[in-house]
């Protein structure tokens, strides 16, 4: 009896390379794109450990929990780290980055998260890239939560290491990821005696044995299920059109934001400015007297499949996340989330206007730009 998951033919090097090329096209990049056999934390950590050492002076931008993790890895590599933290309800600006370079001109590495699914903000990468380029630093970007939801353009923005994962707006698998690597970044890694070598974390191993060898022999048996799922997910994006997929996410964010405001009951967008709110997920602040975890639990009673969660860690009391990404970036899902939140708030004795929320979400879905979302 053959089984669709279990009895798979081995994945050839040619197929693996073709999937890499497809991901490169999605990112519009001419850099080397490496598919990594693991969740996005694998290339995120591999790229930092490959580039950073005791001579590195890093500017680490913290706009959410991932930035904190990157700072820990950089320090672990012996780097001098200047953290630039901004409150989670806002985004970082190019001016703040410029100011950091003025204070520490020796900065030669900048780490940044593009969109933060955990806090709901998105950072102006193009503008920041200009500043980073002016100073000749290496630019590392976590685009896991932005790819598919908003433009991610490593070449145009001067990103040297751009990490993506398929599990958010791409609507794909979580166990496989990719990184695009510039020539400058390869050179930095090659010159770094501390860069992982002969290690699962090593990007250099793949450079030397896979890319430089003409992508003819894989380093180890590839994860077939994940690779086939990644290929299928890129295929689905190509069929719908990347611009359309991104527009769907912009609409979902605009509709959730407008709907929550119209709903009332004390819910407010967590990210103050719509232009700083991520298309991938909308975070909402609950009134001080209420508990976000309780409210979400109540809202999920009617439909446990709704893509909502309370904020992580210290944010669990005050923040609700509506994760309208991938197949959940639809009118129906957004409206269901708003309706469930309305019912949960009413349950807590709050006055809400579900009909107004419905209309506001519908209007904003049609015209996300009027709500401050650039879209595609
Ligand atoms: C989701 C996400 C990742 C991947 O982490 P998971 O916890 O495995 O989902 C990495 N970086 C960012 C910014 C993310 O939003």
Short mmCIF file of C-alpha atoms and ligand atoms in Angstrom, two decimals:
data_model
loop_
_atom_site.label_atom_id
_atom_site.label_comp_id
_atom_site.label_asym_id
_atom_site.label_seq_id
_atom_site.Cartn_x
_atom_site.Cartn_y
_atom_site.Cartn_z
CA UNK A 1 0.00 0.00 0.00
CA UNK A 2 1.59 3.26 -1.01
CA UNK A 3 1.22 6.27 1.23
CA UNK A 4 1.26 9.88 -0.05
CA UNK A 5 3.55 11.16 2.74
CA UNK A 6 5.70 8.13 3.32
CA UNK A 7 6.56 6.62 -0.01
CA UNK A 8 8.20 9.61 -1.63
CA UNK A 9 10.98 9.37 -4.18
CA UNK A 10 14.21 11.01 -3.06
CA UNK A 11 14.33 14.72 -3.94
CA UNK A 12 16.98 15.34 -6.59
CA UNK A 13 19.60 18.08 -6.47
CA UNK A 14 18.07 19.52 -9.62
CA UNK A 15 14.64 19.81 -8.05
CA UNK A 16 16.15 21.35 -4.91
CA UNK A 17 18.02 23.95 -7.00
CA UNK A 18 14.87 24.70 -9.01
CA UNK A 19 12.94 25.41 -5.80
CA UNK A 20 15.74 27.73 -4.68
CA UNK A 21 15.49 29.59 -7.99
CA UNK A 22 11.76 29.98 -7.55
CA UNK A 23 12.22 31.45 -4.08
CA UNK A 24 14.87 33.80 -5.51
CA UNK A 25 12.35 35.00 -8.11
CA UNK A 26 9.79 35.62 -5.39
CA UNK A 27 12.33 37.88 -3.65
CA UNK A 28 13.44 39.47 -6.93
CA UNK A 29 17.04 38.78 -5.94
CA UNK A 30 20.19 37.87 -7.85
CA UNK A 31 21.94 36.94 -4.62
CA UNK A 32 22.55 33.32 -3.71
CA UNK A 33 19.42 31.86 -2.18
CA UNK A 34 19.93 28.92 0.11
CA UNK A 35 17.06 26.79 1.32
CA UNK A 36 17.67 25.70 4.88
CA UNK A 37 16.29 22.49 6.30
CA UNK A 38 14.62 23.76 9.42
CA UNK A 39 12.39 26.41 10.86
CA UNK A 40 13.54 30.00 10.19
CA UNK A 41 15.47 30.13 13.45
CA UNK A 42 18.08 27.92 11.72
CA UNK A 43 19.19 30.46 9.08
CA UNK A 44 18.55 33.35 11.48
CA UNK A 45 21.05 31.88 13.93
CA UNK A 46 23.38 30.51 11.25
CA UNK A 47 23.70 33.91 9.57
CA UNK A 48 24.53 35.71 12.83
CA UNK A 49 27.04 33.10 13.96
CA UNK A 50 28.56 33.10 10.48
CA UNK A 51 29.14 36.85 10.40
CA UNK A 52 29.70 37.93 13.99
CA UNK A 53 32.80 37.64 16.14
CA UNK A 54 34.76 39.60 18.74
CA UNK A 55 35.65 42.26 16.11
CA UNK A 56 32.01 42.88 15.22
CA UNK A 57 30.26 46.04 16.35
CA UNK A 58 26.55 45.48 15.89
CA UNK A 59 23.53 47.72 15.91
CA UNK A 60 20.67 45.47 16.98
CA UNK A 61 17.24 46.99 16.47
CA UNK A 62 14.67 45.67 18.95
CA UNK A 63 11.03 46.17 17.98
CA UNK A 64 9.78 42.87 19.40
CA UNK A 65 10.92 39.57 20.88
CA UNK A 66 13.06 38.38 17.93
CA UNK A 67 15.34 41.40 18.15
CA UNK A 68 16.08 40.44 21.73
CA UNK A 69 17.09 36.94 20.62
CA UNK A 70 19.39 38.30 17.91
CA UNK A 71 21.13 40.49 20.49
CA UNK A 72 21.75 37.43 22.66
CA UNK A 73 23.31 35.50 19.75
CA UNK A 74 25.49 38.47 18.78
CA UNK A 75 26.77 38.86 22.34
CA UNK A 76 27.34 35.11 22.50
CA UNK A 77 29.64 35.47 19.45
CA UNK A 78 31.66 38.08 21.36
CA UNK A 79 30.34 41.06 19.38
CA UNK A 80 29.94 44.51 20.87
CA UNK A 81 26.20 45.12 20.66
CA UNK A 82 24.38 48.45 20.69
CA UNK A 83 20.68 47.76 21.15
CA UNK A 84 18.27 50.27 19.65
CA UNK A 85 14.93 49.54 21.30
CA UNK A 86 11.67 51.26 20.48
CA UNK A 87 8.34 50.74 22.25
CA UNK A 88 6.35 47.86 20.79
CA UNK A 89 3.48 50.15 19.76
CA UNK A 90 5.64 51.85 17.17
CA UNK A 91 8.29 51.19 14.50
CA UNK A 92 11.92 52.21 14.32
CA UNK A 93 12.82 55.08 11.96
CA UNK A 94 15.75 55.64 9.60
CA UNK A 95 16.61 58.74 11.64
CA UNK A 96 17.05 56.68 14.81
CA UNK A 97 19.36 54.35 12.89
CA UNK A 98 21.28 57.34 11.49
CA UNK A 99 21.66 58.69 15.03
CA UNK A 100 23.02 55.34 16.23
CA UNK A 101 25.69 55.41 13.50
CA UNK A 102 26.59 58.97 14.49
CA UNK A 103 27.11 57.83 18.09
CA UNK A 104 28.95 54.64 17.14
CA UNK A 105 30.56 55.07 13.71
CA UNK A 106 32.37 51.73 14.13
CA UNK A 107 29.08 49.78 13.67
CA UNK A 108 29.66 47.21 10.92
CA UNK A 109 26.58 44.97 11.28
CA UNK A 110 22.91 45.89 11.58
CA UNK A 111 20.21 43.40 12.54
CA UNK A 112 16.57 44.24 12.01
CA UNK A 113 13.22 42.47 12.00
CA UNK A 114 11.06 43.65 9.10
CA UNK A 115 7.55 42.86 10.36
CA UNK A 116 6.87 41.58 13.85
CA UNK A 117 3.98 39.17 13.99
CA UNK A 118 4.33 39.12 17.77
CA UNK A 119 3.85 42.86 18.26
CA UNK A 120 2.14 43.82 15.00
CA UNK A 121 4.50 46.50 13.75
CA UNK A 122 6.49 46.80 10.53
CA UNK A 123 9.71 48.72 10.00
CA UNK A 124 10.71 50.94 7.02
CA UNK A 125 13.45 48.69 5.63
CA UNK A 126 14.05 50.60 2.38
CA UNK A 127 14.86 53.83 4.24
CA UNK A 128 16.94 52.07 6.86
CA UNK A 129 18.81 50.21 4.12
CA UNK A 130 19.96 53.51 2.65
CA UNK A 131 21.48 54.54 5.97
CA UNK A 132 23.15 51.16 6.46
CA UNK A 133 24.61 51.30 2.96
CA UNK A 134 25.95 54.85 3.48
CA UNK A 135 28.00 53.46 6.37
CA UNK A 136 29.05 50.25 4.64
CA UNK A 137 27.71 47.96 7.38
CA UNK A 138 26.37 44.48 6.71
CA UNK A 139 22.55 44.40 6.79
CA UNK A 140 20.74 41.39 8.27
CA UNK A 141 16.96 41.19 7.97
CA UNK A 142 14.35 38.85 9.44
CA UNK A 143 11.61 38.93 6.82
CA UNK A 144 9.78 35.83 8.07
CA UNK A 145 6.62 37.73 8.94
CA UNK A 146 6.70 40.13 5.98
CA UNK A 147 7.37 37.93 2.96
CA UNK A 148 4.10 37.44 1.11
CA UNK A 149 2.35 40.14 3.12
CA UNK A 150 4.32 43.17 1.92
CA UNK A 151 7.21 43.78 -0.49
CA UNK A 152 10.53 42.17 0.51
CA UNK A 153 13.29 43.35 -1.87
CA UNK A 154 16.78 42.41 -0.66
CA UNK A 155 18.60 43.72 -3.75
CA UNK A 156 16.79 47.05 -3.98
CA UNK A 157 17.18 47.63 -0.25
CA UNK A 158 20.79 46.52 0.09
CA UNK A 159 20.02 43.64 2.44
CA UNK A 160 23.01 41.28 2.75
CA UNK A 161 21.28 38.48 4.64
CA UNK A 162 17.53 38.16 4.18
CA UNK A 163 15.84 35.31 6.04
CA UNK A 164 12.37 34.09 5.17
CA UNK A 165 10.10 31.31 6.38
CA UNK A 166 7.07 29.96 4.58
CA UNK A 167 4.76 29.57 7.57
CA UNK A 168 3.24 33.03 7.80
CA UNK A 169 1.96 35.04 4.82
CA UNK A 170 3.27 32.52 2.29
CA UNK A 171 0.80 30.02 3.70
CA UNK A 172 3.38 27.24 3.62
CA UNK A 173 5.23 24.80 5.87
CA UNK A 174 7.08 25.80 9.05
CA UNK A 175 9.91 23.31 8.82
CA UNK A 176 11.84 24.85 5.96
CA UNK A 177 13.22 28.34 5.40
CA UNK A 178 15.58 30.29 3.17
CA UNK A 179 18.22 32.98 3.26
CA UNK A 180 19.56 35.18 0.49
CA UNK A 181 23.24 36.00 0.90
CA UNK A 182 25.20 38.82 -0.77
CA UNK A 183 28.81 38.50 -1.91
CA UNK A 184 29.82 40.86 0.90
CA UNK A 185 28.17 38.62 3.46
CA UNK A 186 29.91 35.52 2.07
CA UNK A 187 33.23 37.37 2.28
CA UNK A 188 32.57 38.37 5.89
CA UNK A 189 31.78 34.76 6.82
CA UNK A 190 34.79 33.35 4.97
CA UNK A 191 37.04 35.75 6.91
CA UNK A 192 35.45 34.90 10.26
CA UNK A 193 37.44 32.22 12.10
CA UNK A 194 34.49 31.71 14.46
CA UNK A 195 31.93 31.05 11.71
CA UNK A 196 30.39 27.59 12.07
CA UNK A 197 32.06 25.04 9.78
CA UNK A 198 31.17 21.37 9.41
CA UNK A 199 28.05 22.20 11.40
CA UNK A 200 24.30 22.14 10.83
CA UNK A 201 24.37 25.91 11.52
CA UNK A 202 26.96 26.51 8.82
CA UNK A 203 25.92 28.53 5.77
CA UNK A 204 29.55 28.36 4.58
CA UNK A 205 29.36 24.57 4.24
CA UNK A 206 26.53 25.06 1.74
CA UNK A 207 28.41 27.81 -0.06
CA UNK A 208 31.51 25.68 -0.49
CA UNK A 209 29.98 22.28 -1.11
CA UNK A 210 26.66 23.13 -2.78
CA UNK A 211 26.78 26.55 -4.47
CA UNK A 212 30.44 26.58 -5.50
CA UNK A 213 30.08 22.99 -6.71
CA UNK A 214 27.43 24.09 -9.20
CA UNK A 215 24.54 22.77 -7.03
CA UNK A 216 25.07 19.19 -8.17
CA UNK A 217 25.38 17.35 -4.86
CA UNK A 218 23.36 18.00 -1.71
CA UNK A 219 25.08 17.93 1.68
CA UNK A 220 22.57 15.52 3.16
CA UNK A 221 19.22 13.98 2.31
CA UNK A 222 16.77 16.86 1.91
CA UNK A 223 13.52 16.90 3.87
CA UNK A 224 11.21 15.85 1.03
CA UNK A 225 7.90 16.66 2.67
CA UNK A 226 8.93 20.17 3.54
CA UNK A 227 10.58 20.80 0.19
CA UNK A 228 7.52 19.62 -1.72
CA UNK A 229 5.29 21.72 0.51
CA UNK A 230 7.51 24.76 -0.05
CA UNK A 231 7.38 24.20 -3.80
CA UNK A 232 3.59 23.88 -3.68
CA UNK A 233 3.25 27.02 -1.62
CA UNK A 234 5.40 29.09 -4.01
CA UNK A 235 3.41 27.64 -6.90
CA UNK A 236 0.17 28.73 -5.24
CA UNK A 237 1.52 32.25 -4.72
CA UNK A 238 2.63 32.42 -8.35
CA UNK A 239 -0.81 31.27 -9.47
CA UNK A 240 -2.64 33.88 -7.39
CA UNK A 241 0.03 36.51 -8.10
CA UNK A 242 2.32 37.88 -5.41
CA UNK A 243 0.76 41.35 -5.77
CA UNK A 244 -2.70 39.90 -5.15
CA UNK A 245 -1.49 37.92 -2.13
CA UNK A 246 0.05 41.07 -0.66
CA UNK A 247 -3.08 43.11 -1.40
CA UNK A 248 -5.14 40.50 0.45
CA UNK A 249 -2.94 40.94 3.53
CA UNK A 250 -3.13 44.73 3.36
CA UNK A 251 -6.92 44.47 3.15
CA UNK A 252 -7.07 42.06 6.08
CA UNK A 253 -4.98 44.39 8.24
CA UNK A 254 -6.95 47.48 7.26
CA UNK A 255 -10.27 45.70 7.84
CA UNK A 256 -9.25 44.32 11.24
CA UNK A 257 -7.98 47.68 12.39
CA UNK A 258 -11.03 49.61 11.18
CA UNK A 259 -13.40 46.93 12.43
CA UNK A 260 -11.89 46.88 15.91
CA UNK A 261 -12.11 50.67 16.15
CA UNK A 262 -15.75 50.65 15.06
CA UNK A 263 -16.57 47.75 17.37
CA UNK A 264 -15.88 49.86 20.45
CA UNK A 265 -15.97 48.21 23.84
CA UNK A 266 -12.56 49.70 24.58
CA UNK A 267 -10.51 47.79 22.00
CA UNK A 268 -7.78 49.86 20.38
CA UNK A 269 -5.12 49.15 17.78
CA UNK A 270 -1.93 48.34 19.70
CA UNK A 271 0.27 49.98 17.04
CA UNK A 272 -0.67 53.66 17.10
CA UNK A 273 0.01 54.59 13.46
CA UNK A 274 -1.63 52.52 10.71
CA UNK A 275 1.45 52.96 8.48
CA UNK A 276 3.55 51.26 11.16
CA UNK A 277 1.10 48.35 11.54
CA UNK A 278 2.10 45.07 9.88
CA UNK A 279 -0.10 43.59 7.14
CA UNK A 280 0.58 40.10 8.52
CA UNK A 281 -1.17 40.41 11.89
CA UNK A 282 -3.10 43.04 13.83
CA UNK A 283 -2.47 43.56 17.52
CA UNK A 284 -5.16 45.09 19.70
CA UNK A 285 -4.97 46.60 23.17
CA UNK A 286 -7.72 45.56 25.57
CA UNK A 287 -9.13 47.92 28.20
CA UNK A 288 -7.04 47.96 31.39
CA UNK A 289 -9.79 46.29 33.47
CA UNK A 290 -9.95 43.27 31.14
CA UNK A 291 -7.54 40.41 30.58
CA UNK A 292 -6.58 39.68 26.96
CA UNK A 293 -6.03 35.94 27.57
CA UNK A 294 -9.50 35.58 29.10
CA UNK A 295 -11.09 37.59 26.33
CA UNK A 296 -9.42 35.47 23.63
CA UNK A 297 -10.38 32.25 25.41
CA UNK A 298 -14.00 33.43 25.48
CA UNK A 299 -13.89 34.49 21.82
CA UNK A 300 -12.48 31.11 20.78
CA UNK A 301 -15.25 29.19 22.53
CA UNK A 302 -17.52 29.78 19.54
CA UNK A 303 -14.86 28.78 17.00
CA UNK A 304 -11.53 27.43 18.25
CA UNK A 305 -10.08 27.60 14.73
CA UNK A 306 -10.10 31.40 14.57
CA UNK A 307 -6.53 32.72 14.21
CA UNK A 308 -6.43 34.73 17.42
CA UNK A 309 -4.11 34.59 20.41
CA UNK A 310 -3.18 36.66 23.41
CA UNK A 311 0.20 38.38 23.27
CA UNK A 312 3.24 36.40 24.34
CA UNK A 313 4.92 36.67 27.74
CA UNK A 314 4.41 40.02 29.45
CA UNK A 315 1.93 41.07 26.75
CA UNK A 316 -0.56 38.27 27.56
CA UNK A 317 -2.72 40.51 29.71
CA UNK A 318 -2.97 43.55 27.46
CA UNK A 319 -2.61 42.36 23.85
CA UNK A 320 -4.71 40.37 21.41
CA UNK A 321 -3.19 39.20 18.14
CA UNK A 322 -5.34 38.56 15.09
CA UNK A 323 -3.12 36.47 12.81
CA UNK A 324 -4.77 37.15 9.45
CA UNK A 325 -2.07 35.60 7.29
CA UNK A 326 -1.81 33.03 4.54
CA UNK A 327 -5.17 31.31 4.03
CA UNK A 328 -6.57 33.42 6.90
CA UNK A 329 -6.12 36.70 5.02
CA UNK A 330 -9.76 36.67 3.96
CA UNK A 331 -12.83 38.82 4.53
CA UNK A 332 -14.60 35.90 6.17
CA UNK A 333 -11.89 35.21 8.74
CA UNK A 334 -11.52 38.88 9.63
CA UNK A 335 -15.28 39.29 10.05
CA UNK A 336 -15.50 36.13 12.17
CA UNK A 337 -12.70 37.34 14.44
CA UNK A 338 -14.39 40.70 14.91
CA UNK A 339 -17.74 39.06 15.63
CA UNK A 340 -16.18 36.69 18.17
CA UNK A 341 -14.33 39.55 19.88
CA UNK A 342 -17.56 41.57 19.96
CA UNK A 343 -19.41 38.71 21.62
CA UNK A 344 -16.62 38.22 24.17
CA UNK A 345 -16.60 41.93 25.02
CA UNK A 346 -20.40 41.99 25.36
CA UNK A 347 -20.08 39.02 27.67
CA UNK A 348 -17.87 41.17 29.89
CA UNK A 349 -20.56 43.85 29.99
CA UNK A 350 -19.00 46.08 27.37
CA UNK A 351 -21.11 48.03 24.89
CA UNK A 352 -20.17 47.16 21.33
CA UNK A 353 -21.52 47.85 17.86
CA UNK A 354 -20.99 44.67 15.81
CA UNK A 355 -22.92 46.02 12.81
CA UNK A 356 -20.70 49.09 12.63
CA UNK A 357 -17.63 46.86 12.93
CA UNK A 358 -18.87 44.77 10.04
CA UNK A 359 -19.43 47.76 7.81
CA UNK A 360 -16.14 49.43 8.72
CA UNK A 361 -14.23 46.22 8.03
CA UNK A 362 -15.99 45.77 4.70
CA UNK A 363 -15.21 49.34 3.61
CA UNK A 364 -11.58 49.12 4.69
CA UNK A 365 -11.16 45.78 2.92
CA UNK A 366 -12.13 47.48 -0.34
CA UNK A 367 -9.90 50.50 0.19
CA UNK A 368 -6.95 49.59 2.41
CA UNK A 369 -4.96 52.64 1.25
CA UNK A 370 -7.60 54.95 2.75
CA UNK A 371 -6.89 53.25 6.08
CA UNK A 372 -3.15 53.84 5.73
CA UNK A 373 -2.07 50.48 4.30
CA UNK A 374 0.01 50.81 1.17
CA UNK A 375 -0.73 47.28 0.08
CA UNK A 376 0.94 45.97 -3.01
C1 LIG B 1 7.10 33.89 13.11
C2 LIG B 1 8.40 34.54 13.09
C3 LIG B 1 9.58 33.81 13.09
C4 LIG B 1 9.57 32.32 13.14
O1 LIG B 1 9.27 31.89 14.42
P1 LIG B 1 8.14 30.86 14.88
O2 LIG B 1 8.04 31.13 16.34
O3 LIG B 1 8.66 29.52 14.58
O4 LIG B 1 6.89 31.14 14.16
C5 LIG B 1 10.76 34.51 13.05
N1 LIG B 1 10.80 35.86 13.02
C6 LIG B 1 9.68 36.58 13.02
C7 LIG B 1 9.76 38.07 12.99
C8 LIG B 1 8.45 35.95 13.08
O5 LIG B 1 7.33 36.68 13.10
#
